[in-house]
Coordinates of C-alpha atoms in Angstrom, one line a residue:
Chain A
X1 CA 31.4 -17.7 49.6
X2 CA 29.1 -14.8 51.2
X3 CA 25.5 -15.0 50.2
X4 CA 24.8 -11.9 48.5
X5 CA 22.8 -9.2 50.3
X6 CA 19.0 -10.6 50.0
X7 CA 15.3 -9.9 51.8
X8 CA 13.6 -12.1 54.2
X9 CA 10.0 -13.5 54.8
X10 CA 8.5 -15.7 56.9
X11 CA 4.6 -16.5 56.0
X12 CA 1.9 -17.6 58.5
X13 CA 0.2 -19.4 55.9
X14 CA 0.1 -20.8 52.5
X15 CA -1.5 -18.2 50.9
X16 CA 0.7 -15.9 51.8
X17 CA 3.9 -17.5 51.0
X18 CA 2.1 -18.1 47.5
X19 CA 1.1 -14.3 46.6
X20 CA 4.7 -13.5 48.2
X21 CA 6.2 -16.0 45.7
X22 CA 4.2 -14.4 43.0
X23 CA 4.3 -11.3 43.3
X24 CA 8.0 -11.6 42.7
X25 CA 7.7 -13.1 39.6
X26 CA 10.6 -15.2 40.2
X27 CA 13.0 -13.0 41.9
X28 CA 11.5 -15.2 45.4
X29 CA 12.6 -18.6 46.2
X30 CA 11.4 -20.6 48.7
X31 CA 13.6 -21.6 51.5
X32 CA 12.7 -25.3 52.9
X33 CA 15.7 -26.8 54.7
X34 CA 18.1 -25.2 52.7
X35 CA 20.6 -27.6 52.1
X36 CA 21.0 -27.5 48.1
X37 CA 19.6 -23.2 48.3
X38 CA 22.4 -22.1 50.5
X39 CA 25.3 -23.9 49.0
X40 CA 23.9 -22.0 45.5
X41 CA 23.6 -18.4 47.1
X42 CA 26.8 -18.8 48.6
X43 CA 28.8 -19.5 45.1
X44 CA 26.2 -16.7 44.0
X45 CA 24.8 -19.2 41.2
X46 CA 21.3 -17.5 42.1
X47 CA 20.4 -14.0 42.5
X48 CA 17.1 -14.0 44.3
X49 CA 16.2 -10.7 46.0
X50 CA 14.0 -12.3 48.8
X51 CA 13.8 -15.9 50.8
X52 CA 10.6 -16.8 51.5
X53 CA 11.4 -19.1 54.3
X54 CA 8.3 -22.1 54.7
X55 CA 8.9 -22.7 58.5
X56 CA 6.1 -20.9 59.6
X57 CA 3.7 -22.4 56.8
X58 CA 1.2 -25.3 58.7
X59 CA 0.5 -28.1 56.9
X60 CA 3.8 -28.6 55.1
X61 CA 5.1 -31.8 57.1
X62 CA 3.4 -35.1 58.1
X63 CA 4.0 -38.7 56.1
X64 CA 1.0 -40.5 55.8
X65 CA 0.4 -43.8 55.2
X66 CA -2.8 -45.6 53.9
X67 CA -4.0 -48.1 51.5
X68 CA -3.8 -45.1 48.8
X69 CA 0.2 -45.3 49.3
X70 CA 2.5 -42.9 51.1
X71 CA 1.9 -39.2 50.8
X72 CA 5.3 -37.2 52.5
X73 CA 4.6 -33.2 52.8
X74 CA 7.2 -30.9 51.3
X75 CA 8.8 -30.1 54.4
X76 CA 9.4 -34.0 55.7
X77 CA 13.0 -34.0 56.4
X78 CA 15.1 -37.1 55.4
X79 CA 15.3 -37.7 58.7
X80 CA 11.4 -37.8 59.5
X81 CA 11.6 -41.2 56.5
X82 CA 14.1 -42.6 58.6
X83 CA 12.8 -42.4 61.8
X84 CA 8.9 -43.2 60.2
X85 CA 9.7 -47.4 61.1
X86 CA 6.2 -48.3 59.4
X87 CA 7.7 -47.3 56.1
X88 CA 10.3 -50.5 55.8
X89 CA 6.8 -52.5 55.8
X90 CA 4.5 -50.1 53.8
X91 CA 7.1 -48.8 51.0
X92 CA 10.0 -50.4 51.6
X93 CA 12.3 -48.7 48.6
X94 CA 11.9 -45.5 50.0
X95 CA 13.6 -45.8 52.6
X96 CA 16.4 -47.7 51.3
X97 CA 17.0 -44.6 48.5
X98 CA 16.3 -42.3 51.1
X99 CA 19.5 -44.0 52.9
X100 CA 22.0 -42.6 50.5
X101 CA 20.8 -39.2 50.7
X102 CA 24.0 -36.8 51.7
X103 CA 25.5 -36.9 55.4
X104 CA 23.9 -36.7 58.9
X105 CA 24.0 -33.4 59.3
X106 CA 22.2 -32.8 55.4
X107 CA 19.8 -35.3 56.6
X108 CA 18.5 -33.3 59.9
X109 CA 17.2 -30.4 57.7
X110 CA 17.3 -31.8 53.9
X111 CA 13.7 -32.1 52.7
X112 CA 11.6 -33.4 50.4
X113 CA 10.1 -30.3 48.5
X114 CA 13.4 -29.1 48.5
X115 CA 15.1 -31.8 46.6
X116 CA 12.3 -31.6 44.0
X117 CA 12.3 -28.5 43.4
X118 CA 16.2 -28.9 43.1
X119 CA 16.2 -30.6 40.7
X120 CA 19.8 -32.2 40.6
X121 CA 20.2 -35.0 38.1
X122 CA 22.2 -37.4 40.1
X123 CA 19.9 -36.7 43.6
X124 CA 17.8 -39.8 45.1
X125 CA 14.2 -38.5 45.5
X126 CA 13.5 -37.1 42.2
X127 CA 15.1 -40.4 40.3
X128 CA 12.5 -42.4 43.2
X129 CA 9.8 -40.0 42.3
X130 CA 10.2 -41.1 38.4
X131 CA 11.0 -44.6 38.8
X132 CA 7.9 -45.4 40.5
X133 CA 5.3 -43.0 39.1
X134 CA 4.9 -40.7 41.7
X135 CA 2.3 -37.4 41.7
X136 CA 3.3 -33.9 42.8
X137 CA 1.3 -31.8 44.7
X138 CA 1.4 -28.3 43.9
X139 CA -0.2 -24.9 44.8
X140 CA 0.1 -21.9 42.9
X141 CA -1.5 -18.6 41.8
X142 CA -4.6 -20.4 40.6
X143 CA -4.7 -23.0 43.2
X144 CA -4.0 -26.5 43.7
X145 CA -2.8 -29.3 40.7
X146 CA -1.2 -32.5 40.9
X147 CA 1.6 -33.5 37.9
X148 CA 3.2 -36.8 37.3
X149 CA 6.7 -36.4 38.6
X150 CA 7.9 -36.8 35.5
X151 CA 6.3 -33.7 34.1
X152 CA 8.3 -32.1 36.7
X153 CA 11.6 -32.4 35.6
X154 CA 13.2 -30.6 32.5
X155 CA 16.6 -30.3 32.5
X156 CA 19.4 -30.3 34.9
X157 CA 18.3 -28.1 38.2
X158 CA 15.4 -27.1 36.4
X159 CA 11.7 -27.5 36.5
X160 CA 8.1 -27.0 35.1
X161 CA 7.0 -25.2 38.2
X162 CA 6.0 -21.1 37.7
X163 CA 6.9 -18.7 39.5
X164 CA 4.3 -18.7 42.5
X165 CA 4.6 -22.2 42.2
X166 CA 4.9 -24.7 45.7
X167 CA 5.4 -27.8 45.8
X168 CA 3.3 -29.2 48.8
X169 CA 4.1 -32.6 48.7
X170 CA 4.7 -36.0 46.9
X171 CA 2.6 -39.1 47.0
X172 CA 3.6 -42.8 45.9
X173 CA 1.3 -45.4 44.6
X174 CA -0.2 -48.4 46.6
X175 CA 3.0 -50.3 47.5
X176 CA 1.5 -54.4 46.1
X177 CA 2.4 -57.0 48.5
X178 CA 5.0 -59.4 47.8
X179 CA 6.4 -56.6 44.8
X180 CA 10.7 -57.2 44.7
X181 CA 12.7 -54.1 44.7
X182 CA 16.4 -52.6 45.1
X183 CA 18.3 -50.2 44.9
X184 CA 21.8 -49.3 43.8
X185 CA 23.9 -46.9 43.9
X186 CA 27.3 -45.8 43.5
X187 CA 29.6 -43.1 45.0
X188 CA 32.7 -42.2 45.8
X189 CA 32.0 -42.1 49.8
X190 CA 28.5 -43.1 51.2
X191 CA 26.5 -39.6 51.4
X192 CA 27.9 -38.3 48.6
X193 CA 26.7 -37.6 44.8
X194 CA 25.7 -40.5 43.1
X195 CA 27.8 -40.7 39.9
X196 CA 25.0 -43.7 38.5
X197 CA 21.9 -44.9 41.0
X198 CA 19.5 -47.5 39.2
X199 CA 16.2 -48.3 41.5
X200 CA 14.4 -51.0 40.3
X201 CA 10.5 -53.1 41.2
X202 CA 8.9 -55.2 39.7
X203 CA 5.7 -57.6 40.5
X204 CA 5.3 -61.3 39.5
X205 CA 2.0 -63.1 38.0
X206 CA 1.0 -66.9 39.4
X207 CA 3.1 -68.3 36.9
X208 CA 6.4 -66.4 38.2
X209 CA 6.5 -64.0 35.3
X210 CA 7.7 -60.2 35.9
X211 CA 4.7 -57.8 35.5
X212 CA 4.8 -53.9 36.0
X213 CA 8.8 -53.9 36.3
X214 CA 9.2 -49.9 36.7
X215 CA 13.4 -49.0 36.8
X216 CA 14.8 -45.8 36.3
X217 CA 18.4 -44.3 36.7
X218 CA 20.0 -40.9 38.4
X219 CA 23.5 -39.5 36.9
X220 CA 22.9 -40.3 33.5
X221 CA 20.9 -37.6 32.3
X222 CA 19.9 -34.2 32.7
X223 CA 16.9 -35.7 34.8
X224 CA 16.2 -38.4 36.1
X225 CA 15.0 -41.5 33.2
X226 CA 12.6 -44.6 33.0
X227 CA 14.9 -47.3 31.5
X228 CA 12.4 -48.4 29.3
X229 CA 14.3 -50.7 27.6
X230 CA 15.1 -52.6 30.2
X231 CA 11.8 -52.8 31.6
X232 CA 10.3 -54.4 28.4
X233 CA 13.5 -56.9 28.9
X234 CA 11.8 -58.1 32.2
X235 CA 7.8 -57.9 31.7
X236 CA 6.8 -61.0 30.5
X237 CA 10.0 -63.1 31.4
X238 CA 10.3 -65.1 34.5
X239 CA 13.0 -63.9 36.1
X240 CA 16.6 -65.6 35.8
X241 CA 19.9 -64.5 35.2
X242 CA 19.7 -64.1 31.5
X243 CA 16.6 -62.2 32.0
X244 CA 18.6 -59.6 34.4
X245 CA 22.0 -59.9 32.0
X246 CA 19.4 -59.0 28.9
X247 CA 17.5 -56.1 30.8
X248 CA 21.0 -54.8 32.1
X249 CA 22.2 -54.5 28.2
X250 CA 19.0 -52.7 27.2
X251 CA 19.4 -50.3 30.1
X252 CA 23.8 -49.5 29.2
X253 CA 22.0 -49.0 25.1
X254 CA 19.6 -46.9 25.5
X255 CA 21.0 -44.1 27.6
X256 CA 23.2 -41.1 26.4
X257 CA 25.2 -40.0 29.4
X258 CA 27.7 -37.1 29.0
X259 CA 31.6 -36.6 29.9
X260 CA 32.1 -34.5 33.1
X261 CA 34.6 -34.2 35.7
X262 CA 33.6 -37.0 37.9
X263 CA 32.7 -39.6 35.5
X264 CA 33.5 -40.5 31.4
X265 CA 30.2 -41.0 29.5
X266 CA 31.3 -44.8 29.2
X267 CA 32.2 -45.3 32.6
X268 CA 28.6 -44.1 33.3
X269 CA 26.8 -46.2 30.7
X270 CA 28.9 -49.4 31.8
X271 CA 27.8 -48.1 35.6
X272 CA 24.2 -48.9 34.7
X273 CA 24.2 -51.9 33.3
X274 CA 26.5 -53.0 36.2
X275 CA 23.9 -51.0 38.8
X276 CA 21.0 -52.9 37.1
X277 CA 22.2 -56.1 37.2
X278 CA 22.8 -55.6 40.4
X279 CA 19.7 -53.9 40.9
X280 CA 17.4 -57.3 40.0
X281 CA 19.6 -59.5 41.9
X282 CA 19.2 -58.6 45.0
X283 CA 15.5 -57.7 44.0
X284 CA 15.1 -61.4 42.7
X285 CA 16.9 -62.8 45.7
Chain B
X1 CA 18.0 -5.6 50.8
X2 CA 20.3 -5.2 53.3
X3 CA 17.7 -4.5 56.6
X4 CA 18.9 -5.6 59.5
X5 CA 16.6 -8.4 61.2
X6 CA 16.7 -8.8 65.3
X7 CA 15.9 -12.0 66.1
X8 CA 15.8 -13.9 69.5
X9 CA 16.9 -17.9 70.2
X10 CA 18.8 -19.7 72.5
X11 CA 22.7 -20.2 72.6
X12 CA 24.1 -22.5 74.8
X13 CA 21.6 -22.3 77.4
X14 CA 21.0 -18.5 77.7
X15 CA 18.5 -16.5 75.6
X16 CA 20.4 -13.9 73.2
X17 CA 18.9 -11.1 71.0
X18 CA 21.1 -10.4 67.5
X19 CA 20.5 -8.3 65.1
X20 CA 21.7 -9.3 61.6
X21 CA 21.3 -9.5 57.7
X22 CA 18.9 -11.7 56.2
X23 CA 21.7 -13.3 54.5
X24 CA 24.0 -13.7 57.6
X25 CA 24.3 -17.2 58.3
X26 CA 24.1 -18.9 61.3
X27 CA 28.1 -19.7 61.6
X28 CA 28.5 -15.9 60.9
X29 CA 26.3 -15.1 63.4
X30 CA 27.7 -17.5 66.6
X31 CA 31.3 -16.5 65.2
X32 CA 31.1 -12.8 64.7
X33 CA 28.1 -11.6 66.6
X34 CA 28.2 -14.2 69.8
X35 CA 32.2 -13.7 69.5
X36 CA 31.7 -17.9 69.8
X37 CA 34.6 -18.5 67.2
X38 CA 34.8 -22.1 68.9
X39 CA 32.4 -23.1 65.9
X40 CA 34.6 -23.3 62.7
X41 CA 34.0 -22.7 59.3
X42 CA 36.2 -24.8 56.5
X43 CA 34.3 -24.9 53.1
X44 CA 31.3 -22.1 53.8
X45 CA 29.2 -24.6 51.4
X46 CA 28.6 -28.1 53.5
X47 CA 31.2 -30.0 52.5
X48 CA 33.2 -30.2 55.5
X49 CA 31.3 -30.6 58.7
X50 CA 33.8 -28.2 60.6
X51 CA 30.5 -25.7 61.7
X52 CA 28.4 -28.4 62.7
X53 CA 26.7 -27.0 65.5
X54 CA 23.2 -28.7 67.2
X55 CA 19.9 -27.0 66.6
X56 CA 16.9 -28.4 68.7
X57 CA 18.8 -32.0 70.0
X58 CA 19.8 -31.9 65.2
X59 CA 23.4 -31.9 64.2
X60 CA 23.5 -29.5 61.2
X61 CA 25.9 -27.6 59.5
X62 CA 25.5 -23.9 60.5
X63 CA 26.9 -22.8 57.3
X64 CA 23.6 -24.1 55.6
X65 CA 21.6 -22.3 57.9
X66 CA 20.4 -18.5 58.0
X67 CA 20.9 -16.7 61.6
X68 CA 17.2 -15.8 60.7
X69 CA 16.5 -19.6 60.9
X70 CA 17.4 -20.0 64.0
X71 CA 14.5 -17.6 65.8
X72 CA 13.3 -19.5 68.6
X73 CA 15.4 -22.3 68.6
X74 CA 18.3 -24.1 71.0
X75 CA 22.0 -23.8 69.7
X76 CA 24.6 -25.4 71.2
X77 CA 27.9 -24.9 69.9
X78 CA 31.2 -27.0 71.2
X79 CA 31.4 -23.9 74.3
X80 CA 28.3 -25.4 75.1
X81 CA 28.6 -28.5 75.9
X82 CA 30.7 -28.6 79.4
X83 CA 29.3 -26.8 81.9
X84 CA 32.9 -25.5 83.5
X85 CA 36.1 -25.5 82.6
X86 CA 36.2 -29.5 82.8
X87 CA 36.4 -31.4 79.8
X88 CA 33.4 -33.3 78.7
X89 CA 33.5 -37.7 78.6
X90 CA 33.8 -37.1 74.2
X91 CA 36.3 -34.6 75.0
X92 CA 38.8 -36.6 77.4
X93 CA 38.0 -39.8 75.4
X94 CA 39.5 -37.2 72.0
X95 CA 42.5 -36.5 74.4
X96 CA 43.0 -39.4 75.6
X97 CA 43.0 -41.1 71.7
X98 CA 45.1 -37.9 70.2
X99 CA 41.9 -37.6 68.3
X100 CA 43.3 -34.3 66.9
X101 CA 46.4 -32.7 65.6
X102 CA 45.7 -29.1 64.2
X103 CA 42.1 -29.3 66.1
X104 CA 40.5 -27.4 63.1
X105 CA 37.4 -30.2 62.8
X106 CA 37.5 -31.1 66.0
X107 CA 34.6 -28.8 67.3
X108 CA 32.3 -29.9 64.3
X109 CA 33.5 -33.9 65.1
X110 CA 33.0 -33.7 68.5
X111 CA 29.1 -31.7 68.2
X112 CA 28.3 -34.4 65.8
X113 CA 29.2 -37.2 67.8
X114 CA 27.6 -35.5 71.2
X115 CA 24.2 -35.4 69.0
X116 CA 24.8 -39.0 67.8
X117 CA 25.4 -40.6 70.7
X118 CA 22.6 -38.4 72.9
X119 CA 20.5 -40.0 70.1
X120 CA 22.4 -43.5 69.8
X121 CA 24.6 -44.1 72.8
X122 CA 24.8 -48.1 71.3
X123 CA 25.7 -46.7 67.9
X124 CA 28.8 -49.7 66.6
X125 CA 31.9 -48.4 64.5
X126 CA 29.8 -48.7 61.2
X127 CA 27.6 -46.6 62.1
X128 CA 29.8 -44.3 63.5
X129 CA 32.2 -43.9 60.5
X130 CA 29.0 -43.4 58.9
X131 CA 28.2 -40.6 60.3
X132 CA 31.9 -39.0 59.9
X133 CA 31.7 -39.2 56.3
X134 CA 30.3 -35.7 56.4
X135 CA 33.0 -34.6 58.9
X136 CA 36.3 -34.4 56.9
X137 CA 39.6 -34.1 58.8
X138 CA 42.7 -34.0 56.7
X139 CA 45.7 -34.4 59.2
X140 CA 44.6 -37.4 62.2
X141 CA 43.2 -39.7 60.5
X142 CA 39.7 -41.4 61.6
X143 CA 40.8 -44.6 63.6
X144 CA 41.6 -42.6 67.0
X145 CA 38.6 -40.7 66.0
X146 CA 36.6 -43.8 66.0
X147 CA 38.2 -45.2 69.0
X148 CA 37.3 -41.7 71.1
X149 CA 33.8 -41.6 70.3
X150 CA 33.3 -45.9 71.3
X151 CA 34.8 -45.3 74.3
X152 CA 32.9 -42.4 75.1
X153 CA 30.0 -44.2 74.5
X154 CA 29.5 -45.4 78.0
X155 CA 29.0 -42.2 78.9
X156 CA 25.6 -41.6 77.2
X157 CA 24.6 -45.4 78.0
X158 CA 22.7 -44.5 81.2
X159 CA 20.3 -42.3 79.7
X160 CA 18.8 -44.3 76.8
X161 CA 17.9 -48.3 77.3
X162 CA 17.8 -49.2 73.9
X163 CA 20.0 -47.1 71.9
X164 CA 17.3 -46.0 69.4
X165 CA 16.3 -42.4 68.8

């Protein structure tokens, strides 16, 4: 439960932390906060040879909001969201998600890069980052490129990134007045692992029909998914109780979760179609 | 891999230069460096809020944290936070409740709820049970836990208006 013996670094700038990174050829990792890194050193489920430790890189934190959306910098800290009070006006389901995101402690040094690059399949960001069609900023060897989050992800705690790669930060989509949202979640204690989260928007046209309904689940994949299905159950559809009880059975049929110890693979596909009916109630409320 | 790193911060008011591994972490470092074994350490992987000690006015789990993290910041650990051999408000209120039996998360409950209620001194019993969902104690129970911490509330009252961080 000892890390094993590893080198240190603290870049001034960017750059730095990037050739660093690099030069390494994977044998680096960044260190953000720390809170899903440590935990792996210390069950020695990594073996880098050097931290590179982003503290000292400027320009990393800072959530800005504009009419472009919400951009949050790598090293915003769960506990930046929550104590940014514009957000429950400007992008309301972020910090609802952000919410369930580990205990108080996790949340005082937890970031958002961090998570990411992470990668876990049941954590909150990514699945938020995927749901709502989110971009990631990254810098690497040959400079700056943005992916859609969903390019990012590719298997459980793994990722597209190379190795020199940084994620500098996330940005959300204009937030459309008047959109519904929710999200669900459940666990066994608050802060804990989701074993199923569903988070769910959706706009309506003049006539009351769902347009642009964007949902996506955590814990049922290896990554986080677009419940596709159920999305084509709501656009088009004014929004009632068999809408929500049809989207909900497209969402339980068309994912494949898989037995572990915390959860059956049935218990988890009943859990989202319970999560997403759930989901749109409260959104439609 | 194994150089040693000297690094400077603050520990419970004073400055203090250690010299450690990179890969020492910052409960290591207060326990068996500082001799400050009041911090404890349960699980070594966050789990179990026993090492919560407060980094720059942040509860955080020094387990998760390098020593080298800490350069040029201000710990306090639970020997911190009475200035004499008096006990603290949080720590009478604990007494007073028989908040602890073996005492083992007791210095991990009580920096968490000295950083939650600097930051939150109206904070109600939900939010306060809350919070202790990262602090697990296995032999007391949480209700005289609960009932410590609101009582102890008044303490903080007088320095914040409105309760908000």
């Amino acid at each position: 439960m000892k890390l094993a013996p590893l080198d240190y670094k603290r870049p001034a700038s960017l750059q730095e932390a990037i050739a660093i990174l690099a030069a390494h050829d994977g044998a680096a990792l960044p260190l953000a906060g720390g809170q899903s890194l440590i935990p792996i050193l210390a069950f020695r489920l990594a073996a880098p040879t050097m931290l590179v430790d982003l503290r000292g890189v400027p320009g990393l934190d800072g959530i800005a909001i504009g009419p472009g959306g919400v951009r949050l910098g790598a090293m915003v800290r769960w506990r930046d969201i929550e104590d940014e009070k514009r957000l429950a006006a400007a992008w309301p389901l972020l910090p609802a998600v952000i919410s369930h995101i580990a205990h108080y402690q996790i949340r005082n040094r937890g970031t958002v890069g961090g998570s990411l690059a992470h990668a876990d399949p049941a954590a909150e960001l990514p699945g938020l980052a995927v749901t709502c069609d989110a971009t990631i900023e990254i810098v690497g060897r040959d400079g700056p490129r943005e992916i859609p989050a969903s390019a990012l992800f590719v298997g459980a705690l793994s990722t597209s990134l190379a190795a020199g790669d940084l994620i500098v930060g996330m940005r959300l989509p204009p937030w459309r007045d008047g959109r519904r949202w929710a999200f669900e979640e459940f666990a066994l204690r608050r802060g804990d692992f989701a074993i199923v989260g569903v988070a769910a928007y959706y706009d309506l046209d003049d006539a009351g029909r769902v347009v642009d309904a964007h949902i996506g689940a955590i814990g049922v994949s290896e990554y986080p998914i677009r419940l596709t299905a159920a999305e084509q159950a709501l656009n088009g559809s004014p929004i009632d109780d068999a809408t929500i009880a049809a989207a909900a059975r497209a969402a339980c049929a068309m994912v494949e979760p898989q037995d572990d110890i915390h959860a059956s693979a049935a218990y988890r596909r009943a859990l989202v179609g319970t999560l997403t009916e759930r989901a749109l109630a409260r959104a439609s409320a | 891999m194994t150089a040693i790193m000297q690094l400077s911060f603050d520990v419970n008011g004073a400055p203090v230069v250690v010299e450690v591994q990179a890969r020492t972490t910052l409960a290591d470092c207060l326990r068996h460096t500082l001799g400050l074994t009041g911090t404890h350490l349960g699980c070594e992987h966050g789990i179990c809020g026993a090492c919560t000690v407060i980094v720059d006015d942040a509860a955080v789990r020094s387990c998760l944290m390098l020593a080298v993290q800490a350069e040029g910041t201000r710990v306090v650990t639970v020997e911190g936070l009475s200035g004499d051999d008096s006990l603290t408000p949080l720590q009478a209120a604990f007494r007073k409740h028989h908040a602890l039996q073996c005492g083992f998360c007791t210095p991990g409950m009580i920096t968490t709820l000295h950083a939650l209620l600097t930051d939150e001194p109206f904070a109600d019993a939900d939010r306060i049970r809350d919070v202790l969902s990262g602090n697990i104690c296995r032999c007391t129970g949480y209700i005289p836990i609960i009932e410590a911490a609101l009582e102890a509330r008044i303490a903080y009252q007088g320095k914040r208006e409105d309760g908000r961080r």
